[in-house]
Coordinates of C-alpha atoms in Angstrom, one line a residue:
X1 CA 96.0 109.9 85.1
X2 CA 96.0 107.4 82.2
X3 CA 97.5 108.6 79.0
X4 CA 97.8 107.0 75.6
X5 CA 101.4 107.2 74.4
X6 CA 103.9 105.3 72.4
X7 CA 105.3 102.1 74.0
X8 CA 108.6 102.0 75.8
X9 CA 111.5 101.0 73.5
X10 CA 115.0 99.7 74.0
X11 CA 116.3 103.1 73.1
X12 CA 114.3 104.7 75.9
X13 CA 115.9 102.3 78.3
X14 CA 119.3 103.0 77.0
X15 CA 118.8 106.8 77.4
X16 CA 117.5 106.4 80.9
X17 CA 120.4 104.1 81.9
X18 CA 123.0 106.2 80.1
X19 CA 124.3 103.3 78.0
X20 CA 124.0 102.1 74.4
X21 CA 121.2 100.0 73.0
X22 CA 123.6 97.2 72.4
X23 CA 124.4 97.1 76.1
X24 CA 120.7 97.1 77.0
X25 CA 120.3 94.1 74.5
X26 CA 123.1 92.2 76.2
X27 CA 121.6 92.7 79.6
X28 CA 118.1 91.8 78.5
X29 CA 119.4 88.6 76.8
X30 CA 121.7 87.7 79.7
X31 CA 124.9 87.9 77.7
X32 CA 128.3 88.2 79.3
X33 CA 130.7 91.2 79.2
X34 CA 128.6 93.8 81.1
X35 CA 129.7 95.0 84.6
X36 CA 127.5 94.4 87.6
X37 CA 127.1 98.1 88.0
X38 CA 125.9 98.6 84.5
X39 CA 123.5 95.6 84.7
X40 CA 122.0 97.2 87.8
X41 CA 121.6 100.6 86.0
X42 CA 119.9 98.9 83.1
X43 CA 117.6 96.8 85.2
X44 CA 116.6 99.8 87.2
X45 CA 115.7 101.7 84.0
X46 CA 113.7 98.7 82.8
X47 CA 111.8 98.6 86.1
X48 CA 111.0 102.3 86.1
X49 CA 109.9 102.4 82.5
X50 CA 108.0 99.2 82.5
X51 CA 109.9 97.9 79.4
X52 CA 109.1 94.3 78.2
X53 CA 111.6 93.3 75.5
X54 CA 109.8 90.4 73.9
X55 CA 106.5 92.2 73.4
X56 CA 107.7 95.7 72.7
X57 CA 109.9 94.3 70.0
X58 CA 107.0 92.6 68.3
X59 CA 105.6 94.6 65.4
X60 CA 102.2 96.2 65.8
X61 CA 99.5 93.7 64.8
X62 CA 97.0 94.6 62.1
X63 CA 94.0 92.7 63.4
X64 CA 92.3 92.3 66.8
X65 CA 93.0 89.4 69.2
X66 CA 89.5 89.4 70.7
X67 CA 91.2 89.2 74.1
X68 CA 90.8 91.8 76.8
X69 CA 93.0 92.3 79.9
X70 CA 92.3 93.0 83.5
X71 CA 95.2 94.5 85.5
X72 CA 95.0 94.6 89.3
X73 CA 97.6 95.1 92.1
X74 CA 96.1 92.2 94.1
X75 CA 93.2 89.8 94.3
X76 CA 91.4 90.7 97.6
X77 CA 87.6 90.5 97.9
X78 CA 87.1 93.9 96.1
X79 CA 88.9 92.8 93.0
X80 CA 87.3 89.3 93.1
X81 CA 83.8 90.9 93.0
X82 CA 84.8 93.2 90.2
X83 CA 86.1 90.3 88.2
X84 CA 82.7 88.5 88.5
X85 CA 81.0 91.5 86.8
X86 CA 83.7 91.6 84.1
X87 CA 83.2 87.9 83.3
X88 CA 79.5 88.3 83.2
X89 CA 79.7 91.2 80.7
X90 CA 82.1 89.2 78.5
X91 CA 80.0 86.0 78.5
X92 CA 79.1 85.1 75.0
X93 CA 80.7 88.3 73.7
X94 CA 83.4 86.7 71.6
X95 CA 86.1 88.2 73.9
X96 CA 88.4 86.2 76.2
X97 CA 90.0 87.6 79.3
X98 CA 93.6 87.6 80.5
X99 CA 94.4 88.7 84.1
X100 CA 97.6 90.2 85.4
X101 CA 98.2 90.9 89.1
X102 CA 101.1 91.2 91.6
X103 CA 102.1 87.9 93.1
X104 CA 101.9 89.4 96.6
X105 CA 98.4 88.7 98.0
X106 CA 98.2 92.1 99.6
X107 CA 100.0 93.9 96.8
X108 CA 103.5 95.3 97.1
X109 CA 102.4 98.5 95.5
X110 CA 105.8 99.0 93.8
X111 CA 105.9 102.0 91.5
X112 CA 105.1 101.2 87.9
X113 CA 103.4 97.9 88.4
X114 CA 100.5 98.8 86.1
X115 CA 102.9 100.0 83.3
X116 CA 104.8 96.7 83.4
X117 CA 101.6 94.7 83.1
X118 CA 100.1 96.9 80.4
X119 CA 103.3 96.7 78.4
X120 CA 103.0 92.9 78.4
X121 CA 99.4 93.1 77.4
X122 CA 98.5 96.1 75.2
X123 CA 98.7 95.8 71.5
X124 CA 100.2 92.3 71.5
X125 CA 98.2 90.0 73.6
X126 CA 95.0 92.2 74.1
X127 CA 92.8 94.7 72.3
X128 CA 92.4 96.7 75.5
X129 CA 92.6 96.6 79.3
X130 CA 90.7 97.3 82.5
X131 CA 92.9 98.7 85.2
X132 CA 91.6 98.4 88.8
X133 CA 92.6 101.2 91.2
X134 CA 95.6 102.4 89.3
X135 CA 98.5 104.0 91.2
X136 CA 99.8 106.5 88.7
X137 CA 100.4 107.6 85.1
X138 CA 100.0 104.9 82.5
X139 CA 100.8 104.7 78.8
X140 CA 98.9 102.4 76.5
X141 CA 98.6 101.9 72.8
X142 CA 95.1 100.4 73.1
X143 CA 91.9 101.4 74.9
X144 CA 92.1 101.4 78.7
X145 CA 89.2 101.8 81.2
X146 CA 90.0 102.6 84.8
X147 CA 87.9 101.4 87.7
X148 CA 88.4 103.9 90.6
X149 CA 91.0 106.1 88.8
X150 CA 93.5 108.5 90.3
X151 CA 92.6 112.1 90.8
X152 CA 92.6 114.2 87.7
X153 CA 92.4 111.3 85.3
X154 CA 90.7 112.0 82.0
X155 CA 90.7 108.3 80.9
X156 CA 87.5 106.5 80.4
X157 CA 86.4 105.2 83.8
X158 CA 83.7 103.6 86.0
X159 CA 83.3 104.9 89.5
X160 CA 80.9 104.8 92.4
X161 CA 79.2 107.9 93.8
X162 CA 81.7 107.9 96.6
X163 CA 80.8 111.4 97.9
X164 CA 77.1 110.5 98.4
X165 CA 78.0 107.1 99.9
X166 CA 80.4 108.5 102.5
X167 CA 78.0 111.3 103.4
X168 CA 75.2 108.8 104.0
X169 CA 77.4 106.6 106.2
X170 CA 78.4 109.5 108.4
X171 CA 74.8 110.8 108.5
X172 CA 73.8 107.4 109.7
X173 CA 76.2 107.7 112.7
X174 CA 75.2 111.2 113.4
X175 CA 71.5 110.1 113.4
X176 CA 72.3 107.6 116.0
X177 CA 73.7 110.3 118.2
X178 CA 77.5 110.0 117.6
X179 CA 79.5 113.2 117.6
X180 CA 83.1 112.0 118.0
X181 CA 83.4 110.0 114.7
X182 CA 86.9 108.8 113.6
X183 CA 87.8 108.3 110.0
X184 CA 90.4 106.0 108.4
X185 CA 91.1 107.3 104.9
X186 CA 92.1 105.5 101.8
X187 CA 95.1 106.1 99.4
X188 CA 95.1 109.8 98.7
X189 CA 96.1 109.5 95.0
X190 CA 92.7 108.0 94.2
X191 CA 89.7 110.1 93.5
X192 CA 87.5 107.8 95.6
X193 CA 89.6 108.4 98.7
X194 CA 89.2 112.1 98.4
X195 CA 85.5 111.9 97.7
X196 CA 84.9 109.7 100.8
X197 CA 86.8 112.0 103.0
X198 CA 84.9 115.0 101.5
X199 CA 81.7 113.2 102.3
X200 CA 82.9 112.6 105.9
X201 CA 83.7 116.3 106.3
X202 CA 80.5 117.5 104.6
X203 CA 78.2 115.4 106.8
X204 CA 79.9 116.6 110.0
X205 CA 79.8 120.3 108.8
X206 CA 76.1 120.0 107.9
X207 CA 75.4 118.7 111.4
X208 CA 77.4 121.5 113.0
X209 CA 80.1 119.1 114.3
X210 CA 83.6 120.5 114.0
X211 CA 86.1 118.2 112.2
X212 CA 88.8 117.0 114.6
X213 CA 92.0 116.4 112.6
X214 CA 93.3 114.1 115.3
X215 CA 90.4 111.7 114.6
X216 CA 91.5 111.2 111.0
X217 CA 94.0 108.4 110.2
X218 CA 95.7 108.1 106.8
X219 CA 95.4 104.6 105.5
X220 CA 95.9 103.4 101.9
X221 CA 93.0 100.9 101.4
X222 CA 95.4 98.0 102.3
X223 CA 93.6 96.4 105.2
X224 CA 96.8 96.1 107.2
X225 CA 97.2 99.9 107.1
X226 CA 94.2 100.3 109.3
X227 CA 95.5 98.3 112.2
X228 CA 98.0 100.8 113.7
X229 CA 95.6 103.7 112.9
X230 CA 92.8 102.0 114.8
X231 CA 95.1 101.4 117.8
X232 CA 96.0 105.1 117.9
X233 CA 92.3 106.1 117.8
X234 CA 91.1 103.6 120.4
X235 CA 93.9 104.0 122.8
X236 CA 93.4 107.7 123.2
X237 CA 92.1 109.0 126.6
X238 CA 89.1 110.2 124.7
X239 CA 88.5 107.6 122.0
X240 CA 85.8 108.2 119.3
X241 CA 82.4 106.5 119.8
X242 CA 82.3 105.6 116.1
X243 CA 84.8 105.0 113.3
X244 CA 84.0 105.2 109.6
X245 CA 86.6 103.4 107.5
X246 CA 87.0 104.1 103.8
X247 CA 86.9 100.4 102.9
X248 CA 85.5 97.2 104.3
X249 CA 88.9 95.7 104.5
X250 CA 90.1 98.4 106.8
X251 CA 86.8 98.4 108.8
X252 CA 87.3 94.7 109.5
X253 CA 90.7 95.5 110.9
X254 CA 89.1 98.1 113.1
X255 CA 86.8 95.4 114.5
X256 CA 89.8 93.2 115.2
X257 CA 91.6 95.9 117.1
X258 CA 88.5 96.8 119.0
X259 CA 88.1 93.2 120.2
X260 CA 91.8 93.0 121.2
X261 CA 91.5 96.2 123.2
X262 CA 88.3 95.1 125.0
X263 CA 85.8 97.4 123.1
X264 CA 82.3 96.0 122.6
X265 CA 80.9 96.6 119.1
X266 CA 78.5 98.3 118.9
X267 CA 78.1 98.8 122.6
X268 CA 81.3 100.8 123.1
X269 CA 82.1 101.5 119.4
X270 CA 80.2 101.7 116.2
X271 CA 82.0 100.9 112.9
X272 CA 81.0 101.5 109.3
X273 CA 82.8 100.4 106.2
X274 CA 82.6 101.0 102.5
X275 CA 82.3 98.4 99.7
X276 CA 80.0 95.6 101.0
X277 CA 82.4 92.8 100.3
X278 CA 81.0 89.3 101.2
X279 CA 83.0 89.2 104.5
X280 CA 81.2 92.3 105.7
X281 CA 78.0 90.2 106.1
X282 CA 79.6 87.2 107.7
X283 CA 81.8 88.9 110.3
X284 CA 80.7 89.2 114.0
X285 CA 79.1 91.6 114.4
X286 CA 78.0 92.0 110.8
X287 CA 79.3 95.2 109.4
X288 CA 77.3 98.2 108.5
X289 CA 78.7 99.4 105.2
X290 CA 78.1 101.3 102.0
X291 CA 77.3 99.1 99.0
X292 CA 79.1 100.3 95.9
X293 CA 78.1 97.3 93.7
X294 CA 81.6 96.1 92.8
X295 CA 80.1 93.5 90.5
X296 CA 78.4 96.4 88.6
X297 CA 81.7 98.3 88.4
X298 CA 83.3 95.4 86.7
X299 CA 80.3 94.8 84.4
X300 CA 80.1 98.4 83.2
X301 CA 83.9 98.6 82.8
X302 CA 83.9 95.6 80.5
X303 CA 80.9 96.9 78.6
X304 CA 82.6 100.2 78.0
X305 CA 85.9 98.6 77.0
X306 CA 84.2 96.2 74.5
X307 CA 82.6 99.2 72.8
X308 CA 85.8 101.3 72.8
X309 CA 87.6 98.4 71.1
X310 CA 85.0 98.0 68.5
X311 CA 84.5 101.8 68.0
X312 CA 80.9 101.7 69.1
X313 CA 81.1 103.7 72.4
X314 CA 79.0 106.9 72.2
X315 CA 78.2 107.5 75.9
X316 CA 80.0 109.8 78.5
X317 CA 83.6 108.8 79.2
X318 CA 82.8 108.3 82.9
X319 CA 80.1 106.1 84.4
X320 CA 79.0 106.9 87.9
X321 CA 77.1 104.2 89.8
X322 CA 74.9 104.8 92.8
X323 CA 75.7 103.7 96.3
X324 CA 73.4 102.6 99.2
X325 CA 73.8 102.2 102.9
X326 CA 73.5 98.6 104.3
X327 CA 72.7 98.8 108.0
X328 CA 73.8 95.7 110.0
X329 CA 74.9 95.0 113.6
X330 CA 78.0 97.1 114.0
X331 CA 76.3 100.4 114.6
X332 CA 74.1 101.6 117.5
X333 CA 73.6 104.8 119.6
X334 CA 76.5 105.7 121.8
X335 CA 76.3 105.0 125.5
X336 CA 76.1 108.7 126.2
X337 CA 72.9 108.9 124.0
X338 CA 71.3 105.7 125.4
X339 CA 68.2 106.2 127.4
X340 CA 68.1 104.9 131.0

């Protein structure tokens, strides 16, 4: 959930570390006379609270900067497509964009990364921020719009109709004749991950197919998380005839593992993803997936944020965008359903 609260102060850090504000100041400014143990305590508190001394100490500005921020944990294909939409919405708007992301290409996912970035940006460098797939509670003094928020968030947000998209994906596999359908889930703190799993379960239930918990792998949307899960599913004595992955990045890893283990796609295994990133069309075989228009997610988030900053937003606080199934070469009827 994203909440608007006061910024973290040096006094907050001092209380969390159990030291004086003067000690925190000495640590922040690199002065001598502080024990290594105390330095470690203070640095730990700074990391946990997301404190940024140079910006928090700056007095609150009285005028807008006409700069918006985008905060993301990494710049994989999903975020890159979102960014294209953001930049289009800001074109000729009078707003500039500043981007903050983890330096790790795949995202280290360290706790509090969003808060650290927002503390740097909100109220000092930017008038508001877009946060892409946040990991937890966030405090901000300026408007924030979440793309793909955590469960229970009441912050302004832009999402895809994840439930409908997942349901359609599994219905496609069922329609081809698949009954043993594996699922690799996303990070469970995100509302989208829950909705996609709900769609998977709902489609099976509607078809009268019992959900087999052993065919569900718990990923986190990081593509690498799908590799061991795909191995477990495909090395079973009774592997599934199809796998639905909650993101294209994870689905592409399923394709890699299938090739390594000697599975033909779609002959032995059908695979469906979710996102429709550019790589899904260029991989071999091309990936059947759910298009959630990442470009439009970014565009609508930027449009909402601009209006929140200027006080002109009078629409619902959540925008839900439609999804559509894109059928390509990675799905086909299972061998057991093929006609002689």
